[in-house]
Short mmCIF file of C-alpha atoms in Angstrom, two decimals:
data_model
loop_
_atom_site.label_atom_id
_atom_site.label_comp_id
_atom_site.label_asym_id
_atom_site.label_seq_id
_atom_site.Cartn_x
_atom_site.Cartn_y
_atom_site.Cartn_z
CA GLU A 1 0.00 0.00 0.00
CA ALA A 2 1.41 3.38 -1.02
CA GLY A 3 1.96 5.89 1.77
CA VAL A 4 1.20 9.60 1.93
CA ALA A 5 2.98 11.44 -0.88
CA GLN A 6 4.19 15.03 -0.63
CA SER A 7 6.01 17.38 -2.95
CA PRO A 8 8.29 19.15 -3.16
CA ARG A 9 10.58 17.73 -0.47
CA TYR A 10 12.53 20.97 -0.11
CA LYS A 11 11.83 24.58 -0.98
CA ILE A 12 13.82 27.78 -0.44
CA ILE A 13 12.13 31.12 -1.04
CA GLU A 14 12.61 34.72 -0.09
CA LYS A 15 10.28 36.47 2.34
CA ARG A 16 7.15 37.93 0.74
CA GLN A 17 7.21 35.27 -2.01
CA SER A 18 4.51 32.64 -2.33
CA VAL A 19 4.82 28.84 -2.16
CA ALA A 20 2.54 25.85 -2.53
CA PHE A 21 2.79 22.31 -1.22
CA TRP A 22 0.97 19.24 -2.52
CA CYS A 23 -0.22 16.13 -0.70
CA ASN A 24 -1.79 12.89 -1.89
CA PRO A 25 -3.14 10.81 1.03
CA ILE A 26 -3.37 7.05 1.35
CA SER A 27 -6.06 5.71 -0.96
CA GLY A 28 -9.46 5.60 0.73
CA HIS A 29 -8.50 7.85 3.64
CA ALA A 30 -11.26 10.40 4.11
CA THR A 31 -9.50 12.65 6.61
CA LEU A 32 -6.45 14.74 5.68
CA TYR A 33 -4.35 16.96 7.93
CA TRP A 34 -1.69 19.60 7.40
CA TYR A 35 0.80 20.16 10.22
CA GLN A 36 3.61 22.63 10.77
CA GLN A 37 6.69 21.34 12.59
CA ILE A 38 9.21 23.93 13.70
CA LEU A 39 12.69 22.62 14.51
CA GLY A 40 12.81 21.06 17.97
CA GLN A 41 9.02 21.03 18.39
CA GLY A 42 6.22 18.58 17.84
CA PRO A 43 3.88 18.93 14.86
CA LYS A 44 1.12 21.55 15.22
CA LEU A 45 -2.16 21.10 13.37
CA LEU A 46 -2.92 23.78 10.78
CA ILE A 47 -6.04 22.37 9.12
CA GLN A 48 -8.11 19.20 9.02
CA PHE A 49 -10.31 18.09 6.10
CA GLN A 50 -13.02 15.45 6.15
CA ASN A 51 -13.46 14.53 2.48
CA ASN A 52 -13.50 17.99 0.86
CA GLY A 53 -14.89 19.90 3.85
CA VAL A 54 -12.89 21.77 6.52
CA VAL A 55 -13.32 20.33 10.02
CA ASP A 56 -10.82 22.48 11.94
CA ASP A 57 -8.74 25.43 10.74
CA SER A 58 -8.58 27.28 14.04
CA GLN A 59 -4.77 27.42 14.04
CA LEU A 60 -4.34 28.32 10.36
CA PRO A 61 -3.03 31.91 9.90
CA LYS A 62 -5.72 32.77 7.40
CA ASP A 63 -4.22 36.11 6.42
CA ARG A 64 -1.40 34.27 4.63
CA PHE A 65 -2.16 30.54 4.60
CA SER A 66 -4.82 28.80 2.54
CA ALA A 67 -5.59 25.16 1.82
CA GLU A 68 -7.99 23.26 -0.36
CA ARG A 69 -9.05 19.69 -1.08
CA LEU A 70 -11.40 20.17 -3.99
CA LYS A 71 -12.19 16.57 -4.97
CA GLY A 72 -11.76 15.03 -1.55
CA VAL A 73 -8.48 13.35 -2.47
CA ASP A 74 -5.28 15.36 -2.84
CA SER A 75 -4.72 18.72 -1.22
CA THR A 76 -2.63 21.86 -1.59
CA LEU A 77 -1.40 24.24 1.11
CA LYS A 78 -0.35 27.73 0.06
CA ILE A 79 1.53 30.50 1.84
CA GLN A 80 1.34 34.02 0.44
CA PRO A 81 3.28 36.09 1.37
CA ALA A 82 5.82 34.04 3.31
CA LYS A 83 7.52 35.32 6.46
CA LEU A 84 10.81 34.24 8.03
CA GLU A 85 8.92 32.52 10.86
CA ASP A 86 7.21 30.22 8.34
CA SER A 87 10.47 28.27 8.00
CA ALA A 88 9.49 24.77 9.11
CA VAL A 89 8.63 21.30 7.89
CA TYR A 90 5.09 21.01 6.56
CA LEU A 91 3.68 17.56 7.13
CA CYS A 92 0.61 16.01 5.58
CA ALA A 93 -1.16 13.11 7.29
CA SER A 94 -4.23 11.02 6.58
CA THR A 95 -6.49 8.65 8.43
CA LEU A 96 -9.36 6.38 7.50
CA ASN A 97 -12.03 8.45 9.21
CA SER A 98 -12.24 10.88 12.12
CA ALA A 99 -10.33 11.41 15.34
CA GLY A 100 -9.29 8.48 17.50
CA ASN A 101 -7.59 6.59 14.68
CA GLU A 102 -3.87 6.62 14.01
CA GLN A 103 -2.67 9.17 11.48
CA TYR A 104 -0.13 8.25 8.82
CA PHE A 105 2.34 10.94 7.84
CA GLY A 106 4.10 11.81 4.63
CA PRO A 107 7.82 12.68 4.45
CA GLY A 108 7.15 16.43 4.74
CA THR A 109 8.29 19.51 2.85
CA ARG A 110 11.14 21.47 4.41
CA LEU A 111 10.57 25.19 3.77
CA THR A 112 13.31 27.74 4.28
CA VAL A 113 12.36 31.42 4.04
CA THR A 114 15.33 33.77 3.66
CA GLU B 1 -6.13 23.44 28.13
CA ASP B 2 -4.97 20.15 26.56
CA GLN B 3 -1.26 19.66 27.12
CA VAL B 4 1.46 17.05 26.57
CA THR B 5 4.87 17.12 28.27
CA GLN B 6 7.63 14.68 27.38
CA SER B 7 10.74 13.90 29.39
CA PRO B 8 13.62 13.75 29.17
CA GLU B 9 14.25 16.05 26.21
CA ALA B 10 17.25 13.95 25.23
CA LEU B 11 18.55 10.55 26.33
CA ARG B 12 21.80 8.82 25.52
CA LEU B 13 22.03 5.08 26.14
CA GLN B 14 24.60 2.38 25.57
CA GLU B 15 23.50 -0.51 23.41
CA GLY B 16 21.63 -2.97 25.63
CA GLU B 17 20.92 -0.41 28.37
CA SER B 18 17.16 -0.41 28.99
CA SER B 19 15.28 2.78 29.90
CA SER B 20 11.91 4.54 29.76
CA LEU B 21 10.55 7.70 28.17
CA ASN B 22 7.76 9.63 29.87
CA CYS B 23 4.71 11.40 28.44
CA SER B 24 2.53 13.35 30.88
CA TYR B 25 -0.77 14.66 29.58
CA THR B 26 -3.75 16.78 30.50
CA VAL B 27 -6.84 16.32 28.36
CA SER B 28 -10.54 16.09 28.97
CA GLY B 29 -12.09 12.98 27.51
CA LEU B 30 -9.07 11.08 26.21
CA ARG B 31 -9.89 9.35 22.92
CA GLY B 32 -6.42 7.96 22.41
CA LEU B 33 -2.73 8.39 23.22
CA PHE B 34 -0.32 7.85 20.33
CA TRP B 35 3.40 7.15 20.14
CA TYR B 36 5.34 7.98 16.99
CA ARG B 37 8.96 7.59 15.96
CA GLN B 38 10.57 10.29 13.81
CA ASP B 39 13.89 9.87 12.02
CA PRO B 40 15.80 12.93 10.76
CA GLY B 41 14.32 14.28 7.54
CA LYS B 42 11.27 12.01 7.69
CA GLY B 43 7.69 12.23 8.82
CA PRO B 44 6.53 10.63 12.09
CA GLU B 45 6.04 6.87 11.90
CA PHE B 46 3.13 5.40 13.85
CA LEU B 47 4.06 3.00 16.67
CA PHE B 48 1.17 2.53 19.14
CA THR B 49 -2.28 3.70 20.16
CA LEU B 50 -3.46 3.33 23.77
CA TYR B 51 -7.07 4.01 24.66
CA SER B 52 -7.55 3.37 28.38
CA ALA B 53 -5.62 3.29 31.64
CA GLY B 54 -3.93 -0.05 32.23
CA GLU B 55 -3.56 -0.82 28.55
CA GLU B 56 -0.17 -2.03 27.30
CA LYS B 57 1.18 -2.68 23.79
CA GLU B 58 4.46 -4.16 22.60
CA LYS B 59 6.44 -4.13 19.39
CA GLU B 60 9.90 -5.68 19.25
CA ARG B 61 11.99 -3.88 21.91
CA LEU B 62 9.31 -1.27 22.65
CA LYS B 63 6.49 -1.45 25.17
CA ALA B 64 3.98 1.36 25.79
CA THR B 65 1.87 1.67 28.93
CA LEU B 66 -0.86 4.10 29.96
CA THR B 67 -2.20 5.50 33.23
CA LYS B 68 -4.75 8.26 33.78
CA LYS B 69 -2.04 10.92 33.80
CA GLU B 70 0.92 9.59 31.85
CA SER B 71 2.31 7.07 29.42
CA PHE B 72 5.67 5.36 29.36
CA LEU B 73 7.59 4.01 26.41
CA HIS B 74 9.90 1.31 27.70
CA ILE B 75 12.88 0.38 25.55
CA THR B 76 14.43 -2.99 26.37
CA ALA B 77 18.01 -3.75 25.28
CA PRO B 78 18.06 -0.96 22.68
CA LYS B 79 20.13 -1.10 19.51
CA PRO B 80 21.70 1.80 17.58
CA GLU B 81 18.88 1.58 15.01
CA ASP B 82 16.44 2.60 17.76
CA SER B 83 18.02 6.07 17.72
CA ALA B 84 15.33 8.59 16.76
CA THR B 85 12.99 11.20 18.21
CA TYR B 86 9.98 9.65 19.94
CA LEU B 87 6.82 11.76 19.90
CA CYS B 88 3.77 11.38 22.11
CA ALA B 89 0.37 12.81 21.17
CA VAL B 90 -3.09 12.81 22.68
CA CYS B 91 -6.47 13.07 21.03
CA GLY B 92 -9.44 14.25 23.00
CA GLY B 93 -11.08 17.29 24.54
CA ALA B 94 -13.42 19.58 22.73
CA THR B 95 -11.56 19.61 19.42
CA ASN B 96 -10.62 15.95 18.96
CA LYS B 97 -7.34 16.91 17.33
CA LEU B 98 -3.88 15.50 18.02
CA ILE B 99 -1.80 17.51 20.49
CA PHE B 100 1.89 16.59 20.28
CA GLY B 101 4.65 16.85 22.83
CA THR B 102 8.07 18.17 21.87
CA GLY B 103 9.58 14.70 21.75
CA THR B 104 12.49 12.81 23.31
CA LEU B 105 15.66 12.54 21.23
CA LEU B 106 17.10 9.08 21.86
CA ALA B 107 20.68 8.21 20.93
CA VAL B 108 21.85 4.61 21.35
CA GLN B 109 25.59 4.17 21.14
CA PRO B 110 27.19 0.85 20.09
#
């Protein structure tokens, strides 16, 4: 069974530029999550989708971050404009249904904002 | 407020030297406590889910236990390949989302 796929693996941009990350979850997994992991910290949830609907985006900085999952399968996370403090690893995870089940993570995208 | 605290922050062991990692949590209505392993440059890898106090799960040299306030990850006779960051997370409370601790960085020397 294929795991969660993410691209790109690495991205370096200058502050005020925009960037987009892509995630394809495990086949059949209805719930998709985007996390931000700053160096030395645990992952922090940015947004949770159930199929193509948003369940929780309370910690998403909506003035600069946006995410979509139009067909209920793959998803994109966008940052525009980027700030220095956005430098982190962006992880995508998926699970079969809602909370209480184990989440499976992709390899992440390491973003460096200079 | 839901909270997870892991200790120690870092642990260095000799190969074969058993030890335990601690995860203390505060959450209303625990739906599950999760242990993950994270290698450098990779995403977290799922290890265990524990649902209720008294529950235990084992996988190779790892054993996870759960009480009402904390969980332990016991590592028996570790090998260098067990070196990684071990993350603990809880799911519960009003939001039902995973709250992660900051992890324990384990280094096992041959």
